[in-house]
mmCIF file of C-alpha atoms and ligand atoms in Angstrom:
data_model
loop_
_atom_site.group_PDB
_atom_site.id
_atom_site.type_symbol
_atom_site.label_atom_id
_atom_site.label_comp_id
_atom_site.label_asym_id
_atom_site.label_seq_id
_atom_site.Cartn_x
_atom_site.Cartn_y
_atom_site.Cartn_z
ATOM 1 C CA MET A 10 7.560 -42.338 -58.208
ATOM 2 C CA PRO A 11 7.911 -43.558 -54.589
ATOM 3 C CA THR A 12 10.261 -40.763 -53.425
ATOM 4 C CA ARG A 13 7.876 -38.186 -54.781
ATOM 5 C CA LYS A 14 4.941 -39.806 -52.906
ATOM 6 C CA LEU A 15 6.986 -39.950 -49.729
ATOM 7 C CA PHE A 16 7.875 -36.313 -50.131
ATOM 8 C CA LEU A 17 4.210 -35.326 -50.614
ATOM 9 C CA ALA A 18 3.150 -37.373 -47.600
ATOM 10 C CA LEU A 19 5.803 -35.702 -45.456
ATOM 11 C CA LEU A 20 4.800 -32.291 -46.731
ATOM 12 C CA SER A 21 1.129 -32.781 -45.897
ATOM 13 C CA SER A 22 1.832 -34.114 -42.400
ATOM 14 C CA PHE A 23 4.070 -31.129 -41.831
ATOM 15 C CA ALA A 24 1.234 -28.829 -42.949
ATOM 16 C CA ILE A 25 -1.171 -30.547 -40.541
ATOM 17 C CA LEU A 26 1.298 -30.189 -37.690
ATOM 18 C CA LEU A 27 1.781 -26.519 -38.524
ATOM 19 C CA PHE A 28 -1.987 -26.015 -38.540
ATOM 20 C CA PHE A 29 -2.398 -27.507 -35.052
ATOM 21 C CA PHE A 30 0.558 -25.544 -33.806
ATOM 22 C CA PHE A 31 -1.053 -22.283 -34.961
ATOM 23 C CA ILE A 32 -4.416 -23.175 -33.442
ATOM 24 C CA SER A 33 -2.980 -23.992 -30.040
ATOM 25 C CA PHE A 34 -0.703 -20.969 -30.146
ATOM 26 C CA SER A 35 -3.554 -18.553 -30.857
ATOM 27 C CA ILE A 36 -5.698 -20.112 -28.111
ATOM 28 C CA ARG A 37 -2.798 -19.626 -25.729
ATOM 29 C CA LEU A 38 -2.405 -15.988 -26.747
ATOM 30 C CA ASN A 39 -6.105 -15.264 -26.298
ATOM 31 C CA PHE A 40 -6.087 -16.948 -22.943
ATOM 32 C CA SER A 41 -2.980 -15.251 -21.608
ATOM 33 C CA SER A 42 -3.866 -11.742 -22.714
ATOM 34 C CA THR A 43 -6.479 -11.449 -19.994
ATOM 35 C CA THR A 44 -5.228 -13.865 -17.373
ATOM 36 C CA SER A 45 -3.012 -13.530 -14.395
ATOM 37 C CA LEU A 46 -0.233 -16.076 -14.811
ATOM 38 C CA SER A 47 1.408 -15.934 -11.416
ATOM 39 C CA ASN A 48 1.928 -13.687 -8.456
ATOM 40 C CA ASN A 49 4.608 -11.620 -10.096
ATOM 41 C CA THR A 50 3.754 -11.807 -13.765
ATOM 42 C CA ILE A 51 0.466 -10.292 -14.823
ATOM 43 C CA LEU A 52 -0.329 -9.787 -18.479
ATOM 44 C CA LEU A 53 -2.480 -6.722 -18.665
ATOM 45 C CA PRO A 54 -5.602 -6.650 -20.849
ATOM 46 C CA GLY A 55 -5.339 -4.257 -23.742
ATOM 47 C CA ALA A 56 -1.682 -5.011 -24.225
ATOM 48 C CA THR A 57 -0.491 -6.103 -27.622
ATOM 49 C CA GLN A 58 -0.931 -9.771 -28.406
ATOM 50 C CA MET A 59 2.578 -10.342 -29.697
ATOM 51 C CA ASN A 60 5.402 -11.196 -27.386
ATOM 52 C CA THR A 61 5.985 -7.564 -26.426
ATOM 53 C CA GLN A 62 5.278 -7.725 -22.716
ATOM 54 C CA PHE A 63 7.993 -7.335 -20.163
ATOM 55 C CA THR A 64 8.224 -6.992 -16.419
ATOM 56 C CA LEU A 65 10.163 -4.437 -14.403
ATOM 57 C CA LEU A 66 10.883 -4.143 -10.699
ATOM 58 C CA ILE A 67 11.668 -0.614 -9.513
ATOM 59 C CA GLY A 68 13.403 -0.690 -6.140
ATOM 60 C CA ILE A 69 13.376 2.733 -4.516
ATOM 61 C CA PHE A 70 16.190 3.025 -2.003
ATOM 62 C CA THR A 71 15.010 4.808 1.092
ATOM 63 C CA ARG A 72 15.310 4.672 4.868
ATOM 64 C CA PRO A 73 12.827 3.075 7.251
ATOM 65 C CA GLY A 74 12.011 6.441 8.882
ATOM 66 C CA ASN A 75 11.064 8.225 5.616
ATOM 67 C CA PHE A 76 7.331 7.597 6.070
ATOM 68 C CA ASP A 77 6.236 10.882 4.464
ATOM 69 C CA ARG A 78 8.247 10.255 1.345
ATOM 70 C CA ARG A 79 6.823 6.741 0.947
ATOM 71 C CA ARG A 80 3.270 7.993 1.474
ATOM 72 C CA PHE A 81 3.832 10.526 -1.310
ATOM 73 C CA LEU A 82 5.633 8.156 -3.692
ATOM 74 C CA ARG A 83 2.867 5.549 -3.325
ATOM 75 C CA LEU A 84 0.469 8.190 -4.652
ATOM 76 C CA VAL A 85 2.807 9.342 -7.413
ATOM 77 C CA TYR A 86 3.408 5.807 -8.722
ATOM 78 C CA GLY A 87 -0.030 4.438 -7.830
ATOM 79 C CA ILE A 88 -1.732 6.781 -10.336
ATOM 80 C CA GLN A 89 0.572 5.829 -13.235
ATOM 81 C CA SER A 90 0.226 2.889 -15.590
ATOM 82 C CA THR A 91 1.368 1.592 -18.942
ATOM 83 C CA PRO A 92 -0.103 -1.171 -21.134
ATOM 84 C CA ILE A 93 3.249 -2.453 -22.385
ATOM 85 C CA ALA A 94 4.902 -3.527 -19.139
ATOM 86 C CA HIS A 95 4.038 -4.935 -15.756
ATOM 87 C CA ILE A 96 5.829 -2.698 -13.256
ATOM 88 C CA ASP A 97 6.177 -3.284 -9.526
ATOM 89 C CA VAL A 98 7.452 -0.448 -7.347
ATOM 90 C CA LYS A 99 8.962 -1.482 -4.023
ATOM 91 C CA PHE A 100 10.804 0.351 -1.269
ATOM 92 C CA ILE A 101 14.183 -1.048 -0.288
ATOM 93 C CA PHE A 102 15.882 -0.650 3.043
ATOM 94 C CA CYS A 103 18.313 -2.340 5.388
ATOM 95 C CA ASN A 104 17.710 -3.704 8.869
ATOM 96 C CA ILE A 105 15.436 -1.616 11.077
ATOM 97 C CA THR A 106 17.028 -0.902 14.423
ATOM 98 C CA ASN A 107 14.336 1.238 16.058
ATOM 99 C CA THR A 108 11.357 -0.441 17.780
ATOM 100 C CA GLU A 109 8.831 2.240 16.814
ATOM 101 C CA GLN A 110 9.870 2.013 13.178
ATOM 102 C CA GLN A 111 9.584 -1.765 13.307
ATOM 103 C CA PHE A 112 5.912 -1.479 14.254
ATOM 104 C CA PHE A 113 5.096 1.239 11.737
ATOM 105 C CA VAL A 114 6.848 -0.614 8.940
ATOM 106 C CA ALA A 115 5.070 -3.850 9.863
ATOM 107 C CA LEU A 116 1.744 -2.002 9.454
ATOM 108 C CA GLU A 117 2.864 -0.582 6.114
ATOM 109 C CA ILE A 118 3.758 -4.045 4.875
ATOM 110 C CA MET A 119 0.400 -5.421 6.026
ATOM 111 C CA ARG A 120 -1.373 -2.619 4.172
ATOM 112 C CA PHE A 121 0.781 -2.194 1.037
ATOM 113 C CA ASN A 122 3.118 -5.196 0.749
ATOM 114 C CA ASP A 123 5.636 -3.070 -1.135
ATOM 115 C CA ILE A 124 8.703 -3.184 1.111
ATOM 116 C CA ILE A 125 11.852 -5.308 0.891
ATOM 117 C CA ILE A 126 14.112 -5.340 3.954
ATOM 118 C CA LEU A 127 17.655 -6.434 3.184
ATOM 119 C CA ASN A 128 20.214 -7.882 5.543
ATOM 120 C CA CYS A 129 22.540 -4.883 5.667
ATOM 121 C CA SER A 130 23.002 -1.752 7.747
ATOM 122 C CA GLU A 131 21.844 1.677 6.486
ATOM 123 C CA ASN A 132 25.072 3.420 5.620
ATOM 124 C CA MET A 133 25.774 5.314 2.444
ATOM 125 C CA ASN A 134 28.014 3.383 0.096
ATOM 126 C CA SER A 135 28.557 0.334 2.272
ATOM 127 C CA GLY A 136 27.142 -2.360 0.075
ATOM 128 C CA LYS A 137 23.366 -1.826 0.035
ATOM 129 C CA THR A 138 23.316 -1.932 -3.768
ATOM 130 C CA TYR A 139 25.336 -5.154 -3.831
ATOM 131 C CA THR A 140 23.022 -6.692 -1.223
ATOM 132 C CA TYR A 141 19.972 -5.573 -3.233
ATOM 133 C CA PHE A 142 20.962 -7.155 -6.525
ATOM 134 C CA SER A 143 22.547 -10.262 -5.040
ATOM 135 C CA THR A 144 19.580 -10.967 -2.741
ATOM 136 C CA LEU A 145 16.772 -10.602 -5.309
ATOM 137 C CA PRO A 146 17.317 -13.929 -7.128
ATOM 138 C CA GLN A 147 17.211 -15.699 -3.743
ATOM 139 C CA ILE A 148 13.999 -14.117 -2.442
ATOM 140 C CA LEU A 149 11.761 -13.526 -5.464
ATOM 141 C CA VAL A 150 9.268 -16.192 -6.503
ATOM 142 C CA THR A 151 9.592 -15.298 -10.177
ATOM 143 C CA HIS A 152 12.132 -13.154 -11.901
ATOM 144 C CA TYR A 153 11.595 -9.850 -13.702
ATOM 145 C CA ASP A 154 12.963 -8.998 -17.134
ATOM 146 C CA TYR A 155 14.528 -5.850 -15.721
ATOM 147 C CA VAL A 156 15.416 -4.558 -12.277
ATOM 148 C CA MET A 157 15.867 -0.868 -11.545
ATOM 149 C CA LYS A 158 17.557 0.812 -8.620
ATOM 150 C CA ALA A 159 16.171 4.309 -8.028
ATOM 151 C CA ASP A 160 16.615 7.070 -5.468
ATOM 152 C CA ASP A 161 13.693 8.374 -3.417
ATOM 153 C CA ASP A 162 14.264 11.913 -4.758
ATOM 154 C CA VAL A 163 13.649 11.001 -8.392
ATOM 155 C CA TYR A 164 10.318 11.292 -10.220
ATOM 156 C CA LEU A 165 9.975 8.511 -12.787
ATOM 157 C CA ARG A 166 7.333 8.614 -15.512
ATOM 158 C CA LEU A 167 6.439 4.981 -15.998
ATOM 159 C CA ALA A 168 4.893 5.111 -19.499
ATOM 160 C CA PRO A 169 7.877 6.878 -21.127
ATOM 161 C CA LEU A 170 10.247 4.634 -19.169
ATOM 162 C CA ALA A 171 8.476 1.494 -20.416
ATOM 163 C CA SER A 172 8.336 2.739 -24.030
ATOM 164 C CA SER A 173 12.035 3.470 -24.008
ATOM 165 C CA LEU A 174 12.893 -0.002 -22.630
ATOM 166 C CA HIS A 175 10.489 -1.755 -24.960
ATOM 167 C CA PRO A 176 12.682 -1.887 -28.104
ATOM 168 C CA LEU A 177 15.902 -2.627 -26.172
ATOM 169 C CA PRO A 178 17.496 -6.052 -25.590
ATOM 170 C CA ARG A 179 16.114 -8.064 -22.681
ATOM 171 C CA VAL A 180 19.581 -9.412 -21.790
ATOM 172 C CA ASP A 181 22.992 -7.957 -20.964
ATOM 173 C CA LEU A 182 21.457 -4.461 -20.724
ATOM 174 C CA TYR A 183 22.659 -1.549 -18.600
ATOM 175 C CA TYR A 184 20.425 1.521 -18.919
ATOM 176 C CA GLY A 185 20.372 4.942 -17.301
ATOM 177 C CA PHE A 186 21.917 8.389 -17.068
ATOM 178 C CA VAL A 187 25.605 8.065 -17.923
ATOM 179 C CA ILE A 188 28.172 9.840 -15.750
ATOM 180 C CA PRO A 189 30.000 12.221 -16.365
ATOM 181 C CA CYS A 190 27.218 14.762 -16.869
ATOM 182 C CA PRO A 191 27.994 16.021 -20.399
ATOM 183 C CA SER A 192 28.890 12.565 -21.765
ATOM 184 C CA MET A 193 26.644 10.914 -24.345
ATOM 185 C CA ASN A 194 28.732 7.725 -24.502
ATOM 186 C CA ALA A 195 26.900 4.992 -22.567
ATOM 187 C CA PHE A 196 30.012 2.784 -22.667
ATOM 188 C CA VAL A 197 32.343 5.098 -20.770
ATOM 189 C CA HIS A 198 32.086 5.151 -16.962
ATOM 190 C CA TYR A 199 28.775 4.319 -15.335
ATOM 191 C CA MET A 200 25.065 5.045 -14.882
ATOM 192 C CA SER A 201 24.023 7.478 -12.160
ATOM 193 C CA GLY A 202 22.418 6.062 -9.032
ATOM 194 C CA MET A 203 19.387 8.319 -9.618
ATOM 195 C CA GLY A 204 17.893 5.370 -11.520
ATOM 196 C CA PHE A 205 19.535 2.649 -13.576
ATOM 197 C CA VAL A 206 18.189 -0.578 -15.038
ATOM 198 C CA LEU A 207 19.855 -3.980 -15.325
ATOM 199 C CA SER A 208 18.490 -6.960 -17.233
ATOM 200 C CA TRP A 209 17.797 -10.012 -15.064
ATOM 201 C CA ASP A 210 20.836 -11.981 -16.312
ATOM 202 C CA LEU A 211 23.093 -9.197 -14.973
ATOM 203 C CA VAL A 212 21.265 -9.228 -11.626
ATOM 204 C CA GLU A 213 21.956 -12.955 -11.384
ATOM 205 C CA TRP A 214 25.550 -12.435 -12.460
ATOM 206 C CA ILE A 215 26.092 -9.901 -9.645
ATOM 207 C CA GLY A 216 24.875 -12.504 -7.160
ATOM 208 C CA ARG A 217 27.063 -15.274 -8.493
ATOM 209 C CA SER A 218 30.285 -13.619 -9.722
ATOM 210 C CA ASN A 219 33.274 -13.152 -7.410
ATOM 211 C CA ILE A 220 33.996 -9.691 -8.880
ATOM 212 C CA PRO A 221 31.304 -7.643 -7.046
ATOM 213 C CA VAL A 222 31.518 -9.501 -3.740
ATOM 214 C CA ASN A 223 35.043 -8.250 -3.025
ATOM 215 C CA ASN A 224 34.347 -4.701 -4.214
ATOM 216 C CA THR A 225 31.307 -3.346 -2.369
ATOM 217 C CA TYR A 226 32.635 -0.273 -0.544
ATOM 218 C CA GLY A 227 32.467 3.060 -2.359
ATOM 219 C CA PRO A 228 30.015 5.090 -4.444
ATOM 220 C CA GLU A 229 27.392 2.479 -5.234
ATOM 221 C CA ASP A 230 26.611 3.553 -8.785
ATOM 222 C CA LYS A 231 30.266 3.803 -9.789
ATOM 223 C CA LEU A 232 30.915 0.314 -8.393
ATOM 224 C CA VAL A 233 28.170 -1.242 -10.512
ATOM 225 C CA GLY A 234 29.866 0.196 -13.615
ATOM 226 C CA GLN A 235 33.237 -1.163 -12.456
ATOM 227 C CA TRP A 236 31.843 -4.671 -11.831
ATOM 228 C CA LEU A 237 30.282 -4.824 -15.275
ATOM 229 C CA ASN A 238 33.457 -3.553 -16.961
ATOM 230 C CA LEU A 239 35.700 -5.983 -15.048
ATOM 231 C CA GLY A 240 33.340 -8.844 -15.853
ATOM 232 C CA ASN A 241 33.196 -7.811 -19.516
ATOM 233 C CA LYS A 242 29.425 -7.579 -19.099
ATOM 234 C CA ALA A 243 26.648 -5.270 -20.345
ATOM 235 C CA LYS A 244 27.419 -5.318 -24.057
ATOM 236 C CA ASN A 245 24.118 -3.482 -24.452
ATOM 237 C CA ARG A 246 24.117 -0.041 -22.896
ATOM 238 C CA PHE A 247 21.611 2.729 -23.329
ATOM 239 C CA SER A 248 21.795 6.314 -22.156
ATOM 240 C CA ALA A 249 18.397 7.884 -21.493
ATOM 241 C CA LYS A 250 19.770 11.419 -21.890
ATOM 242 C CA PRO A 251 18.414 13.997 -22.267
ATOM 243 C CA ARG A 252 15.196 12.402 -20.952
ATOM 244 C CA MET A 253 16.720 11.757 -17.511
ATOM 245 C CA TYR A 254 18.329 14.661 -15.676
ATOM 246 C CA ASP A 255 18.694 16.592 -12.450
ATOM 247 C CA TYR A 256 16.113 19.225 -11.565
ATOM 248 C CA PRO A 257 16.935 22.618 -13.139
ATOM 249 C CA GLY A 258 19.662 24.479 -11.331
ATOM 250 C CA THR A 259 20.536 21.756 -8.815
ATOM 251 C CA ASN A 260 23.590 20.072 -10.332
ATOM 252 C CA GLY A 261 25.521 21.942 -13.030
ATOM 253 C CA ARG A 262 25.659 20.129 -16.343
ATOM 254 C CA CYS A 263 23.542 17.208 -15.062
ATOM 255 C CA SER A 264 20.593 19.646 -14.825
ATOM 256 C CA HIS A 265 18.481 21.124 -17.561
ATOM 257 C CA GLU A 266 14.985 22.554 -18.023
ATOM 258 C CA LEU A 267 11.976 20.251 -17.664
ATOM 259 C CA ILE A 268 11.090 18.690 -21.041
ATOM 260 C CA PRO A 269 7.782 17.078 -22.144
ATOM 261 C CA ASP A 270 9.125 13.571 -22.955
ATOM 262 C CA THR A 271 10.920 13.203 -19.619
ATOM 263 C CA ILE A 272 11.616 9.749 -18.201
ATOM 264 C CA GLY A 273 13.042 10.864 -14.854
ATOM 265 C CA VAL A 274 13.838 14.052 -12.909
ATOM 266 C CA HIS A 275 16.270 13.766 -10.002
ATOM 267 C CA ARG A 276 17.233 15.792 -6.931
ATOM 268 C CA LEU A 277 13.701 16.643 -5.861
ATOM 269 C CA LYS A 278 14.419 17.476 -2.239
ATOM 270 C CA LYS A 279 11.821 20.145 -1.529
ATOM 271 C CA TRP A 280 8.053 19.944 -1.841
ATOM 272 C CA GLU A 281 7.988 23.038 -4.084
ATOM 273 C CA GLN A 282 10.251 21.202 -6.549
ATOM 274 C CA TRP A 283 7.929 18.173 -6.581
ATOM 275 C CA ILE A 284 4.916 20.449 -7.107
ATOM 276 C CA ASP A 285 6.642 22.299 -9.931
ATOM 277 C CA VAL A 286 7.322 18.958 -11.641
ATOM 278 C CA LEU A 287 3.813 17.559 -11.110
ATOM 279 C CA ARG A 288 2.346 20.796 -12.456
ATOM 280 C CA PHE A 289 4.623 20.765 -15.506
ATOM 281 C CA PHE A 290 3.456 17.235 -16.411
ATOM 282 C CA ASN A 291 -0.220 18.141 -15.806
ATOM 283 C CA VAL A 292 -0.542 15.267 -13.333
ATOM 284 C CA THR A 293 -3.603 16.533 -11.436
ATOM 285 C CA LYS A 294 -5.355 17.543 -14.684
ATOM 286 C CA GLN A 295 -6.387 13.870 -15.009
ATOM 287 C CA LEU A 296 -8.718 14.378 -12.047
ATOM 288 C CA GLN A 297 -12.324 13.814 -13.146
ATOM 289 C CA PRO A 298 -14.907 16.461 -12.228
ATOM 290 C CA SER A 299 -17.315 15.438 -9.487
ATOM 291 C CA ARG A 300 -20.011 16.846 -7.260
ATOM 292 C CA LEU A 301 -17.948 15.538 -4.318
ATOM 293 C CA TYR A 302 -15.112 17.991 -4.846
ATOM 294 C CA ASN A 303 -16.295 20.757 -7.170
ATOM 295 C CA VAL A 304 -13.184 22.899 -6.729
ATOM 296 C CA SER A 305 -10.212 23.879 -8.833
ATOM 297 C CA PHE A 306 -6.859 22.278 -7.869
ATOM 298 C CA ASP A 307 -4.597 24.681 -9.756
HETATM 299 C C1 NAG B 406 1.599 -17.145 -5.082
HETATM 300 O O1 NAG B 406 2.097 -16.951 -3.786
HETATM 301 C C2 NAG B 406 1.589 -17.900 -2.836
HETATM 302 C C3 NAG B 406 2.074 -17.481 -1.454
HETATM 303 O O2 NAG B 406 3.403 -17.063 -1.495
HETATM 304 C C4 NAG B 406 2.021 -19.299 -3.237
HETATM 305 O O3 NAG B 406 1.500 -20.240 -2.320
HETATM 306 C C5 NAG B 406 1.502 -19.597 -4.624
HETATM 307 O O4 NAG B 406 1.976 -20.846 -5.050
HETATM 308 C C6 NAG B 406 1.955 -18.525 -5.612
HETATM 309 N N1 NAG B 406 1.350 -18.736 -6.896
HETATM 310 C C7 NAG B 406 2.056 -18.780 -8.018
HETATM 311 C C8 NAG B 406 1.255 -19.023 -9.246
HETATM 312 O O5 NAG B 406 3.257 -18.613 -8.042
HETATM 313 C C1 NAG B 407 22.980 -11.105 7.914
HETATM 314 O O1 NAG B 407 24.277 -10.549 7.826
HETATM 315 C C2 NAG B 407 25.040 -10.834 8.982
HETATM 316 C C3 NAG B 407 26.313 -10.019 8.870
HETATM 317 O O2 NAG B 407 26.821 -10.007 7.575
HETATM 318 C C4 NAG B 407 25.286 -12.337 9.031
HETATM 319 O O3 NAG B 407 26.069 -12.654 10.153
HETATM 320 C C5 NAG B 407 23.924 -13.046 9.132
HETATM 321 O O4 NAG B 407 24.099 -14.431 9.089
HETATM 322 C C6 NAG B 407 23.009 -12.633 8.010
HETATM 323 N N1 NAG B 407 21.666 -13.113 8.282
HETATM 324 C C7 NAG B 407 20.904 -13.703 7.375
HETATM 325 C C8 NAG B 407 19.551 -14.104 7.790
HETATM 326 O O5 NAG B 407 21.302 -13.892 6.223
HETATM 327 C C1 NAG B 408 19.748 -7.826 10.366
HETATM 328 O O1 NAG B 408 18.769 -8.367 11.228
HETATM 329 C C2 NAG B 408 18.786 -9.786 11.304
HETATM 330 C C3 NAG B 408 17.599 -10.234 12.116
HETATM 331 O O2 NAG B 408 17.436 -9.416 13.249
HETATM 332 C C4 NAG B 408 20.129 -10.243 11.897
HETATM 333 O O3 NAG B 408 20.188 -11.646 11.909
HETATM 334 C C5 NAG B 408 21.253 -9.714 11.021
HETATM 335 O O4 NAG B 408 22.508 -10.038 11.576
HETATM 336 C C6 NAG B 408 21.150 -8.212 10.823
HETATM 337 N N1 NAG B 408 22.128 -7.841 9.823
HETATM 338 C C7 NAG B 408 22.909 -6.780 9.917
HETATM 339 C C8 NAG B 408 23.871 -6.569 8.821
HETATM 340 O O5 NAG B 408 22.832 -6.005 10.865
HETATM 341 C C1 NAG B 409 37.479 -12.444 -2.563
HETATM 342 O O1 NAG B 409 37.804 -12.391 -1.197
HETATM 343 C C2 NAG B 409 37.842 -13.649 -0.582
HETATM 344 C C3 NAG B 409 38.020 -13.446 0.932
HETATM 345 O O2 NAG B 409 38.891 -12.396 1.201
HETATM 346 C C4 NAG B 409 38.982 -14.454 -1.207
HETATM 347 O O3 NAG B 409 39.036 -15.731 -0.610
HETATM 348 C C5 NAG B 409 38.731 -14.585 -2.694
HETATM 349 O O4 NAG B 409 39.829 -15.237 -3.316
HETATM 350 C C6 NAG B 409 38.523 -13.227 -3.327
HETATM 351 N N1 NAG B 409 38.125 -13.415 -4.699
HETATM 352 C C7 NAG B 409 38.656 -12.748 -5.707
HETATM 353 C C8 NAG B 409 38.151 -13.075 -7.058
HETATM 354 O O5 NAG B 409 39.513 -11.875 -5.552
HETATM 355 C C1 NAG B 410 0.144 20.500 -19.989
HETATM 356 O O1 NAG B 410 -1.055 21.094 -20.395
HETATM 357 C C2 NAG B 410 -0.866 22.314 -21.138
HETATM 358 C C3 NAG B 410 -2.221 22.954 -21.334
HETATM 359 O O2 NAG B 410 -3.163 22.010 -21.713
HETATM 360 C C4 NAG B 410 -0.156 21.965 -22.444
HETATM 361 O O3 NAG B 410 0.051 23.141 -23.188
HETATM 362 C C5 NAG B 410 1.180 21.323 -22.108
HETATM 363 O O4 NAG B 410 1.827 20.912 -23.309
HETATM 364 C C6 NAG B 410 1.015 20.126 -21.199
HETATM 365 N N1 NAG B 410 2.315 19.700 -20.736
HETATM 366 C C7 NAG B 410 2.796 18.470 -20.952
HETATM 367 C C8 NAG B 410 4.171 18.202 -20.465
HETATM 368 O O5 NAG B 410 2.155 17.592 -21.505
HETATM 369 C C1 NAG B 411 -19.564 22.873 -10.235
HETATM 370 O O1 NAG B 411 -20.080 24.118 -9.832
HETATM 371 C C2 NAG B 411 -20.456 24.971 -10.900
HETATM 372 C C3 NAG B 411 -20.961 26.278 -10.339
HETATM 373 O O2 NAG B 411 -20.044 26.805 -9.441
HETATM 374 C C4 NAG B 411 -21.546 24.310 -11.745
HETATM 375 O O3 NAG B 411 -21.841 25.123 -12.863
HETATM 376 C C5 NAG B 411 -21.043 22.946 -12.216
HETATM 377 O O4 NAG B 411 -22.082 22.277 -12.900
HETATM 378 C C6 NAG B 411 -20.593 22.113 -11.032
HETATM 379 N N1 NAG B 411 -19.983 20.851 -11.544
HETATM 380 C C7 NAG B 411 -20.383 19.668 -11.116
HETATM 381 C C8 NAG B 411 -19.656 18.474 -11.684
HETATM 382 O O5 NAG B 411 -21.240 19.501 -10.295
#
């Protein structure tokens, strides 16, 4: 029967096509799992071979003069890693107005290349967050899957952060610590400025929509929630409570005791608070013994 023959011929060519497709796909996977694809997107070896990788930019809002804090945060984030995400940590500030700071910051950039200077002036709640999100699509070579805004007094644990983002949608996502403090409903009000994540499509939307541009003055975190609500955006919301919180005793019902599966602890203003947190998470216990420093760091 001719139709039957035709059908068989089609079927076998389809099978051959499928075969070649699988071969080329598996070669591509093997190749990409160990290769740097571009400046901003690095697939780390040891990561799973399926399409589980994602990229995250953490922008830590700070001021040009906070050299000590940056020195410390570079250490704190430089010793962390996770196989499931490529994470870049960068410091974000507005125009530098002081000549000394200009020189010091230039040296930092030459050494660390982890600073983004926005075209804005350093005032609380005067549009830095809007400038941050709206500028990123214009200045980055490649986009990230997620962009985070974080304070410089928050301690983020990158592996738990990445694992919690991993199963979530890559688009239309708004993630963080929902305000008010006792609320567990991620859809009412907004995510605290201590550290919230937006998917890249929302970052682009902020830059292009006319809703945020006319509404940039006020508490920056609250405004982001208002923009998204007015724009009917962020259908996917995720509250990281109780794994994000304020340091014990610093902020009423936003605070609670340190817990082992923490993603972020906020309001670390004093060195003794940072040390308490680093000790709780056994951070310096990773230090390998050596004849070069045969001492106890407890
Ligand atoms: C990496 O960055 C350099 C300098 O900005 C640029 O010339 C180059 O094309 C980039 N490479 C990729 C793969 O994007
Ligand atoms: C920076 O912002 C100022 C004031 O909003 C504006 O006049 C200027 O053109 C901007 N500069 C750049 C390089 O975008
Ligand atoms: C920031 O500095 C640039 C370059 O010096 C200048 O063109 C711009 O107007 C400044 N922006 C603000 C908001 O001060
Ligand atoms: C935003 O403000 C500009 C300038 O004041 C105005 O022209 C524009 O219509 C406003 N857009 C919206 C959506 O309100
Ligand atoms: C830190 O180490 C101690 C002692 O090994 C252990 O009991 C504790 O659970 C660890 N803390 C965390 C947060 O992993
Ligand atoms: C550290 O010093 C102790 C004696 O104080 C010694 O027993 C130990 O072997 C030394 N550790 C290393 C890594 O050299």
